[in-house]
Short mmCIF file of C-alpha atoms in Angstrom, two decimals:
data_model
loop_
_atom_site.label_atom_id
_atom_site.label_comp_id
_atom_site.label_asym_id
_atom_site.label_seq_id
_atom_site.Cartn_x
_atom_site.Cartn_y
_atom_site.Cartn_z
CA ILE A 1 -5.08 134.06 139.92
CA GLY A 2 -4.37 131.96 136.56
CA GLY A 3 -5.98 132.43 133.31
CA GLU A 4 -4.32 130.80 129.56
CA ALA A 5 -1.84 133.10 127.35
CA GLU A 6 -0.28 132.33 124.18
CA ILE A 7 1.72 133.45 121.20
CA PHE A 8 0.44 134.81 118.29
CA GLN A 9 3.04 135.90 115.66
CA GLY A 10 2.41 138.18 112.42
CA SER A 11 4.25 140.77 110.39
CA ILE A 12 2.82 144.33 111.12
CA GLU A 13 3.41 145.90 108.47
CA ASN A 14 0.52 144.19 106.38
CA PHE A 15 -2.28 144.98 107.53
CA TYR A 16 -4.18 141.54 105.90
CA ASP A 17 -1.46 139.73 108.03
CA ALA A 18 -2.21 141.60 110.90
CA LYS A 19 -5.94 141.28 110.63
CA LYS A 20 -4.85 137.77 110.35
CA VAL A 21 -3.68 136.53 113.91
CA VAL A 22 -6.22 139.39 115.11
CA ASP A 23 -8.77 136.66 113.62
CA ALA A 24 -7.08 134.11 115.31
CA ILE A 25 -7.34 135.78 118.60
CA VAL A 26 -10.48 136.69 118.60
CA GLU A 27 -11.74 132.75 117.60
CA LYS A 28 -9.41 130.98 120.16
CA PHE A 29 -10.21 133.70 123.54
CA GLY A 30 -13.51 135.47 122.15
CA LYS A 31 -12.13 138.92 122.86
CA ILE A 32 -8.80 140.78 123.47
CA ASP A 33 -8.04 142.32 126.59
CA ILE A 34 -4.52 143.52 126.68
CA VAL A 35 -2.01 143.36 123.07
CA ILE A 36 2.42 144.58 123.07
CA ASN A 37 3.09 145.60 120.24
CA ASN A 38 6.86 145.43 120.10
CA ALA A 39 7.79 145.97 117.16
CA GLY A 40 10.14 148.19 115.91
CA ILE A 41 13.11 147.92 114.13
CA THR A 42 17.01 150.23 114.17
CA LEU A 43 19.73 150.20 112.03
CA ASP A 44 23.04 150.99 112.67
CA LYS A 45 23.83 154.17 112.15
CA THR A 46 23.42 157.93 113.25
CA ILE A 47 21.03 159.44 111.94
CA LEU A 48 23.61 162.01 109.88
CA LYS A 49 24.46 158.31 108.00
CA MET A 50 20.45 157.48 107.07
CA SER A 51 19.57 158.07 103.85
CA LEU A 52 16.14 159.28 102.89
CA GLU A 53 15.42 155.49 102.27
CA GLU A 54 16.40 154.10 105.68
CA TRP A 55 15.24 157.13 107.34
CA LEU A 56 11.19 156.58 106.16
CA ARG A 57 12.33 152.99 106.65
CA VAL A 58 12.16 153.22 110.30
CA ILE A 59 9.26 155.38 110.61
CA GLN A 60 6.43 153.31 108.99
CA VAL A 61 7.95 150.43 111.01
CA ASN A 62 8.45 151.49 114.67
CA LEU A 63 5.31 154.51 114.40
CA LEU A 64 2.81 154.16 110.60
CA LYS A 65 2.65 150.05 110.81
CA SER A 66 0.76 149.68 114.65
CA LEU A 67 -2.06 151.18 112.62
CA ASN A 68 -2.45 147.40 111.34
CA PRO A 69 -3.20 146.19 113.85
CA ASN A 70 -4.51 148.63 116.05
CA GLN A 71 -7.03 149.77 114.08
CA LYS A 72 -8.47 146.33 113.37
CA LEU A 73 -8.11 145.98 117.74
CA GLU A 74 -10.79 149.02 117.70
CA LEU A 75 -12.91 147.79 115.14
CA VAL A 76 -13.14 144.76 117.48
CA ARG A 77 -13.58 146.23 120.21
CA LEU A 78 -16.18 148.67 119.04
CA GLU A 79 -18.40 145.33 118.07
CA ASP A 80 -18.34 143.38 121.44
CA THR A 81 -19.79 146.95 123.23
CA HIS A 82 -22.73 146.62 120.71
CA ASN A 83 -23.64 143.01 121.16
#
C-alpha cells in the first residue's frame, strides 16, 4: 500500500492559522486527500451548571470553528478542479 503521512498542527479558532496549515499541506503534498478534524472542547459541567458564556464557547469551538479550515480546503479543491 505505502504512502506518506505527516501531522500539521494549528488552531482552527484562528482563520489565518487554519489557512497557514492548509497552505503548508498543499505546498508539501500538492493536494489534500483526507482531513480528520478532531477539534473540540468539553467543560466538566452539566448543561444546568454552565453559564451562557461557557455554553457559547463550546458551541463556537465544536461547531462553528470548523468553518475556518473547511472554507480554505474548499477553495483549494475548487482551484484543483479548474486547473
